[in-house]
PDB file as gemmi writes it, atoms N, CA and C in Angstrom:
CRYST1    1.000    1.000    1.000  90.00  90.00  90.00 P 1                      
ATOM      1  N   UNK A   1      16.330  75.896  -8.453  1.00  0.00           N  
ATOM      2  CA  UNK A   1      17.753  75.950  -8.756  1.00  0.00           C  
ATOM      3  C   UNK A   1      17.950  76.100 -10.258  1.00  0.00           C  
ATOM      4  N   UNK A   2      19.109  76.599 -10.635  1.00  0.00           N  
ATOM      5  CA  UNK A   2      19.404  76.674 -12.062  1.00  0.00           C  
ATOM      6  C   UNK A   2      20.247  75.466 -12.463  1.00  0.00           C  
ATOM      7  N   UNK A   3      20.180  75.128 -13.734  1.00  0.00           N  
ATOM      8  CA  UNK A   3      20.900  73.970 -14.250  1.00  0.00           C  
ATOM      9  C   UNK A   3      22.382  74.306 -14.425  1.00  0.00           C  
ATOM     10  N   UNK A   4      23.235  73.393 -14.017  1.00  0.00           N  
ATOM     11  CA  UNK A   4      24.689  73.546 -14.106  1.00  0.00           C  
ATOM     12  C   UNK A   4      25.191  73.170 -15.502  1.00  0.00           C  
ATOM     13  N   UNK A   5      24.534  72.191 -16.129  1.00  0.00           N  
ATOM     14  CA  UNK A   5      24.961  71.700 -17.432  1.00  0.00           C  
ATOM     15  C   UNK A   5      24.050  72.251 -18.520  1.00  0.00           C  
ATOM     16  N   UNK A   6      24.556  72.277 -19.762  1.00  0.00           N  
ATOM     17  CA  UNK A   6      23.814  72.836 -20.890  1.00  0.00           C  
ATOM     18  C   UNK A   6      23.517  71.754 -21.918  1.00  0.00           C  
ATOM     19  N   UNK A   7      22.506  71.999 -22.740  1.00  0.00           N  
ATOM     20  CA  UNK A   7      22.180  71.088 -23.833  1.00  0.00           C  
ATOM     21  C   UNK A   7      23.407  70.957 -24.729  1.00  0.00           C  
ATOM     22  N   UNK A   8      23.724  69.720 -25.101  1.00  0.00           N  
ATOM     23  CA  UNK A   8      24.876  69.450 -25.950  1.00  0.00           C  
ATOM     24  C   UNK A   8      26.158  69.162 -25.187  1.00  0.00           C  
ATOM     25  N   UNK A   9      26.172  69.435 -23.898  1.00  0.00           N  
ATOM     26  CA  UNK A   9      27.377  69.203 -23.102  1.00  0.00           C  
ATOM     27  C   UNK A   9      27.558  67.712 -22.843  1.00  0.00           C  
ATOM     28  N   UNK A  10      28.812  67.231 -22.934  1.00  0.00           N  
ATOM     29  CA  UNK A  10      29.120  65.832 -22.662  1.00  0.00           C  
ATOM     30  C   UNK A  10      29.334  65.653 -21.169  1.00  0.00           C  
ATOM     31  N   UNK A  11      28.708  64.619 -20.621  1.00  0.00           N  
ATOM     32  CA  UNK A  11      28.780  64.337 -19.186  1.00  0.00           C  
ATOM     33  C   UNK A  11      29.029  62.851 -18.954  1.00  0.00           C  
ATOM     34  N   UNK A  12      29.470  62.538 -17.745  1.00  0.00           N  
ATOM     35  CA  UNK A  12      29.712  61.152 -17.341  1.00  0.00           C  
ATOM     36  C   UNK A  12      28.858  60.863 -16.123  1.00  0.00           C  
ATOM     37  N   UNK A  13      28.246  59.669 -16.092  1.00  0.00           N  
ATOM     38  CA  UNK A  13      27.475  59.248 -14.907  1.00  0.00           C  
ATOM     39  C   UNK A  13      28.427  58.935 -13.774  1.00  0.00           C  
ATOM     40  N   UNK A  14      28.165  59.478 -12.602  1.00  0.00           N  
ATOM     41  CA  UNK A  14      28.986  59.232 -11.419  1.00  0.00           C  
ATOM     42  C   UNK A  14      28.644  57.901 -10.785  1.00  0.00           C  
ATOM     43  N   UNK A  15      29.616  57.330 -10.115  1.00  0.00           N  
ATOM     44  CA  UNK A  15      29.361  56.128  -9.299  1.00  0.00           C  
ATOM     45  C   UNK A  15      28.730  56.609  -7.998  1.00  0.00           C  
ATOM     46  N   UNK A  16      27.693  55.925  -7.580  1.00  0.00           N  
ATOM     47  CA  UNK A  16      27.049  56.257  -6.313  1.00  0.00           C  
ATOM     48  C   UNK A  16      27.203  55.060  -5.383  1.00  0.00           C  
ATOM     49  N   UNK A  17      26.332  54.924  -4.440  1.00  0.00           N  
ATOM     50  CA  UNK A  17      26.398  53.783  -3.527  1.00  0.00           C  
ATOM     51  C   UNK A  17      26.114  52.467  -4.244  1.00  0.00           C  
ATOM     52  N   UNK A  18      25.525  52.538  -5.429  1.00  0.00           N  
ATOM     53  CA  UNK A  18      25.272  51.333  -6.225  1.00  0.00           C  
ATOM     54  C   UNK A  18      26.594  50.823  -6.779  1.00  0.00           C  
ATOM     55  N   UNK A  19      26.765  49.525  -6.858  1.00  0.00           N  
ATOM     56  CA  UNK A  19      27.992  48.955  -7.416  1.00  0.00           C  
ATOM     57  C   UNK A  19      27.739  48.191  -8.700  1.00  0.00           C  
ATOM     58  N   UNK A  20      26.525  48.127  -9.164  1.00  0.00           N  
ATOM     59  CA  UNK A  20      26.189  47.357 -10.349  1.00  0.00           C  
ATOM     60  C   UNK A  20      26.510  48.159 -11.606  1.00  0.00           C  
ATOM     61  N   UNK A  21      27.547  47.765 -12.349  1.00  0.00           N  
ATOM     62  CA  UNK A  21      27.960  48.485 -13.553  1.00  0.00           C  
ATOM     63  C   UNK A  21      26.891  48.476 -14.640  1.00  0.00           C  
ATOM     64  N   UNK A  22      25.981  47.520 -14.617  1.00  0.00           N  
ATOM     65  CA  UNK A  22      24.930  47.464 -15.645  1.00  0.00           C  
ATOM     66  C   UNK A  22      23.994  48.655 -15.563  1.00  0.00           C  
ATOM     67  N   UNK A  23      24.025  49.404 -14.473  1.00  0.00           N  
ATOM     68  CA  UNK A  23      23.136  50.557 -14.324  1.00  0.00           C  
ATOM     69  C   UNK A  23      23.660  51.789 -15.045  1.00  0.00           C  
ATOM     70  N   UNK A  24      24.803  51.680 -15.704  1.00  0.00           N  
ATOM     71  CA  UNK A  24      25.285  52.774 -16.538  1.00  0.00           C  
ATOM     72  C   UNK A  24      26.267  53.713 -15.880  1.00  0.00           C  
ATOM     73  N   UNK A  25      26.819  53.379 -14.739  1.00  0.00           N  
ATOM     74  CA  UNK A  25      27.775  54.275 -14.098  1.00  0.00           C  
ATOM     75  C   UNK A  25      29.058  54.309 -14.918  1.00  0.00           C  
ATOM     76  N   UNK A  26      29.586  55.492 -15.123  1.00  0.00           N  
ATOM     77  CA  UNK A  26      30.789  55.662 -15.924  1.00  0.00           C  
ATOM     78  C   UNK A  26      30.521  55.931 -17.390  1.00  0.00           C  
ATOM     79  N   UNK A  27      29.277  55.732 -17.833  1.00  0.00           N  
ATOM     80  CA  UNK A  27      28.997  55.978 -19.243  1.00  0.00           C  
ATOM     81  C   UNK A  27      29.085  57.468 -19.547  1.00  0.00           C  
ATOM     82  N   UNK A  28      29.496  57.771 -20.765  1.00  0.00           N  
ATOM     83  CA  UNK A  28      29.584  59.155 -21.222  1.00  0.00           C  
ATOM     84  C   UNK A  28      28.452  59.384 -22.201  1.00  0.00           C  
ATOM     85  N   UNK A  29      27.801  60.521 -22.060  1.00  0.00           N  
ATOM     86  CA  UNK A  29      26.699  60.856 -22.947  1.00  0.00           C  
ATOM     87  C   UNK A  29      26.582  62.354 -23.111  1.00  0.00           C  
ATOM     88  N   UNK A  30      25.488  62.768 -23.701  1.00  0.00           N  
ATOM     89  CA  UNK A  30      25.252  64.176 -24.007  1.00  0.00           C  
ATOM     90  C   UNK A  30      23.916  64.611 -23.426  1.00  0.00           C  
ATOM     91  N   UNK A  31      23.878  65.798 -22.864  1.00  0.00           N  
ATOM     92  CA  UNK A  31      22.633  66.366 -22.359  1.00  0.00           C  
ATOM     93  C   UNK A  31      21.768  66.738 -23.557  1.00  0.00           C  
ATOM     94  N   UNK A  32      20.549  66.213 -23.594  1.00  0.00           N  
ATOM     95  CA  UNK A  32      19.654  66.501 -24.716  1.00  0.00           C  
ATOM     96  C   UNK A  32      18.459  67.345 -24.303  1.00  0.00           C  
ATOM     97  N   UNK A  33      18.171  67.429 -23.000  1.00  0.00           N  
ATOM     98  CA  UNK A  33      17.052  68.245 -22.553  1.00  0.00           C  
ATOM     99  C   UNK A  33      17.223  68.613 -21.086  1.00  0.00           C  
ATOM    100  N   UNK A  34      16.879  69.852 -20.753  1.00  0.00           N  
ATOM    101  CA  UNK A  34      16.818  70.284 -19.361  1.00  0.00           C  
ATOM    102  C   UNK A  34      15.416  69.991 -18.865  1.00  0.00           C  
ATOM    103  N   UNK A  35      15.318  69.364 -17.712  1.00  0.00           N  
ATOM    104  CA  UNK A  35      14.017  69.000 -17.164  1.00  0.00           C  
ATOM    105  C   UNK A  35      13.753  69.821 -15.903  1.00  0.00           C  
ATOM    106  N   UNK A  36      12.519  69.885 -15.459  1.00  0.00           N  
ATOM    107  CA  UNK A  36      12.212  70.609 -14.222  1.00  0.00           C  
ATOM    108  C   UNK A  36      12.924  69.962 -13.036  1.00  0.00           C  
ATOM    109  N   UNK A  37      13.093  70.741 -11.984  1.00  0.00           N  
ATOM    110  CA  UNK A  37      13.683  70.211 -10.756  1.00  0.00           C  
ATOM    111  C   UNK A  37      12.853  69.044 -10.243  1.00  0.00           C  
ATOM    112  N   UNK A  38      13.522  68.077  -9.610  1.00  0.00           N  
ATOM    113  CA  UNK A  38      12.790  66.956  -9.015  1.00  0.00           C  
ATOM    114  C   UNK A  38      12.102  67.448  -7.731  1.00  0.00           C  
ATOM    115  N   UNK A  39      11.345  66.618  -7.064  1.00  0.00           N  
ATOM    116  CA  UNK A  39      10.607  67.067  -5.871  1.00  0.00           C  
ATOM    117  C   UNK A  39      11.486  67.634  -4.746  1.00  0.00           C  
ATOM    118  N   UNK A  40      12.773  67.269  -4.737  1.00  0.00           N  
ATOM    119  CA  UNK A  40      13.674  67.800  -3.708  1.00  0.00           C  
ATOM    120  C   UNK A  40      14.281  69.131  -4.117  1.00  0.00           C  
ATOM    121  N   UNK A  41      14.012  69.574  -5.344  1.00  0.00           N  
ATOM    122  CA  UNK A  41      14.551  70.841  -5.831  1.00  0.00           C  
ATOM    123  C   UNK A  41      15.828  70.691  -6.635  1.00  0.00           C  
ATOM    124  N   UNK A  42      16.252  69.447  -6.893  1.00  0.00           N  
ATOM    125  CA  UNK A  42      17.483  69.219  -7.651  1.00  0.00           C  
ATOM    126  C   UNK A  42      17.195  69.233  -9.147  1.00  0.00           C  
ATOM    127  N   UNK A  43      17.999  69.964  -9.940  1.00  0.00           N  
ATOM    128  CA  UNK A  43      17.800  69.981 -11.392  1.00  0.00           C  
ATOM    129  C   UNK A  43      17.955  68.588 -12.000  1.00  0.00           C  
ATOM    130  N   UNK A  44      17.188  68.328 -13.056  1.00  0.00           N  
ATOM    131  CA  UNK A  44      17.226  67.042 -13.751  1.00  0.00           C  
ATOM    132  C   UNK A  44      17.465  67.278 -15.235  1.00  0.00           C  
ATOM    133  N   UNK A  45      17.916  66.217 -15.906  1.00  0.00           N  
ATOM    134  CA  UNK A  45      18.275  66.283 -17.319  1.00  0.00           C  
ATOM    135  C   UNK A  45      17.838  65.009 -18.019  1.00  0.00           C  
ATOM    136  N   UNK A  46      17.771  65.071 -19.363  1.00  0.00           N  
ATOM    137  CA  UNK A  46      17.703  63.873 -20.195  1.00  0.00           C  
ATOM    138  C   UNK A  46      19.094  63.754 -20.800  1.00  0.00           C  
ATOM    139  N   UNK A  47      19.666  62.558 -20.704  1.00  0.00           N  
ATOM    140  CA  UNK A  47      21.013  62.289 -21.179  1.00  0.00           C  
ATOM    141  C   UNK A  47      20.941  61.170 -22.202  1.00  0.00           C  
ATOM    142  N   UNK A  48      21.598  61.337 -23.344  1.00  0.00           N  
ATOM    143  CA  UNK A  48      21.626  60.294 -24.375  1.00  0.00           C  
ATOM    144  C   UNK A  48      23.036  59.727 -24.453  1.00  0.00           C  
ATOM    145  N   UNK A  49      23.093  58.396 -24.448  1.00  0.00           N  
ATOM    146  CA  UNK A  49      24.356  57.675 -24.598  1.00  0.00           C  
ATOM    147  C   UNK A  49      24.115  56.579 -25.615  1.00  0.00           C  
ATOM    148  N   UNK A  50      24.731  56.697 -26.780  1.00  0.00           N  
ATOM    149  CA  UNK A  50      24.445  55.753 -27.873  1.00  0.00           C  
ATOM    150  C   UNK A  50      23.004  55.937 -28.309  1.00  0.00           C  
ATOM    151  N   UNK A  51      22.230  54.855 -28.283  1.00  0.00           N  
ATOM    152  CA  UNK A  51      20.823  54.948 -28.657  1.00  0.00           C  
ATOM    153  C   UNK A  51      19.912  55.054 -27.440  1.00  0.00           C  
ATOM    154  N   UNK A  52      20.498  54.920 -26.241  1.00  0.00           N  
ATOM    155  CA  UNK A  52      19.703  54.977 -25.006  1.00  0.00           C  
ATOM    156  C   UNK A  52      19.595  56.414 -24.506  1.00  0.00           C  
ATOM    157  N   UNK A  53      18.449  56.717 -23.936  1.00  0.00           N  
ATOM    158  CA  UNK A  53      18.231  58.022 -23.323  1.00  0.00           C  
ATOM    159  C   UNK A  53      17.644  57.788 -21.945  1.00  0.00           C  
ATOM    160  N   UNK A  54      18.124  58.540 -20.955  1.00  0.00           N  
ATOM    161  CA  UNK A  54      17.641  58.344 -19.585  1.00  0.00           C  
ATOM    162  C   UNK A  54      17.558  59.680 -18.859  1.00  0.00           C  
ATOM    163  N   UNK A  55      16.753  59.694 -17.815  1.00  0.00           N  
ATOM    164  CA  UNK A  55      16.661  60.866 -16.937  1.00  0.00           C  
ATOM    165  C   UNK A  55      17.722  60.725 -15.859  1.00  0.00           C  
ATOM    166  N   UNK A  56      18.416  61.824 -15.575  1.00  0.00           N  
ATOM    167  CA  UNK A  56      19.427  61.825 -14.520  1.00  0.00           C  
ATOM    168  C   UNK A  56      19.293  63.100 -13.704  1.00  0.00           C  
ATOM    169  N   UNK A  57      19.653  63.000 -12.424  1.00  0.00           N  
ATOM    170  CA  UNK A  57      19.714  64.192 -11.578  1.00  0.00           C  
ATOM    171  C   UNK A  57      21.096  64.797 -11.657  1.00  0.00           C  
ATOM    172  N   UNK A  58      21.205  66.083 -11.348  1.00  0.00           N  
ATOM    173  CA  UNK A  58      22.471  66.780 -11.454  1.00  0.00           C  
ATOM    174  C   UNK A  58      23.566  66.130 -10.604  1.00  0.00           C  
ATOM    175  N   UNK A  59      23.214  65.609  -9.444  1.00  0.00           N  
ATOM    176  CA  UNK A  59      24.212  64.974  -8.564  1.00  0.00           C  
ATOM    177  C   UNK A  59      24.721  63.651  -9.130  1.00  0.00           C  
ATOM    178  N   UNK A  60      24.066  63.110 -10.157  1.00  0.00           N  
ATOM    179  CA  UNK A  60      24.460  61.833 -10.742  1.00  0.00           C  
ATOM    180  C   UNK A  60      25.436  61.971 -11.896  1.00  0.00           C  
ATOM    181  N   UNK A  61      25.753  63.203 -12.316  1.00  0.00           N  
ATOM    182  CA  UNK A  61      26.612  63.402 -13.477  1.00  0.00           C  
ATOM    183  C   UNK A  61      27.708  64.419 -13.182  1.00  0.00           C  
ATOM    184  N   UNK A  62      28.758  64.350 -13.986  1.00  0.00           N  
ATOM    185  CA  UNK A  62      29.853  65.325 -13.921  1.00  0.00           C  
ATOM    186  C   UNK A  62      30.334  65.574 -15.343  1.00  0.00           C  
ATOM    187  N   UNK A  63      31.044  66.681 -15.584  1.00  0.00           N  
ATOM    188  CA  UNK A  63      31.514  66.962 -16.941  1.00  0.00           C  
ATOM    189  C   UNK A  63      32.437  65.850 -17.441  1.00  0.00           C  
ATOM    190  N   UNK A  64      32.294  65.472 -18.691  1.00  0.00           N  
ATOM    191  CA  UNK A  64      33.179  64.477 -19.289  1.00  0.00           C  
ATOM    192  C   UNK A  64      34.406  65.191 -19.845  1.00  0.00           C  
ATOM    193  N   UNK A  65      35.554  64.530 -19.798  1.00  0.00           N  
ATOM    194  CA  UNK A  65      36.772  65.148 -20.351  1.00  0.00           C  
ATOM    195  C   UNK A  65      36.686  65.304 -21.858  1.00  0.00           C  
TER     196      UNK A  65                                                      
END                                                                             
């Protein structure tokens, strides 16, 4: 699959079935790297928010306003 988001684009973590806010849902960050698709074929990214950086799948993020 091709990546929907681009390096430098601001995104927000989506809420999933998890309800624990400490996991970073709702945080806004910036895409810093495009990563290879995960084993299911879904595109992945590195996202930076403040000083933290994490790996996220495309289904876990949406464009930030």
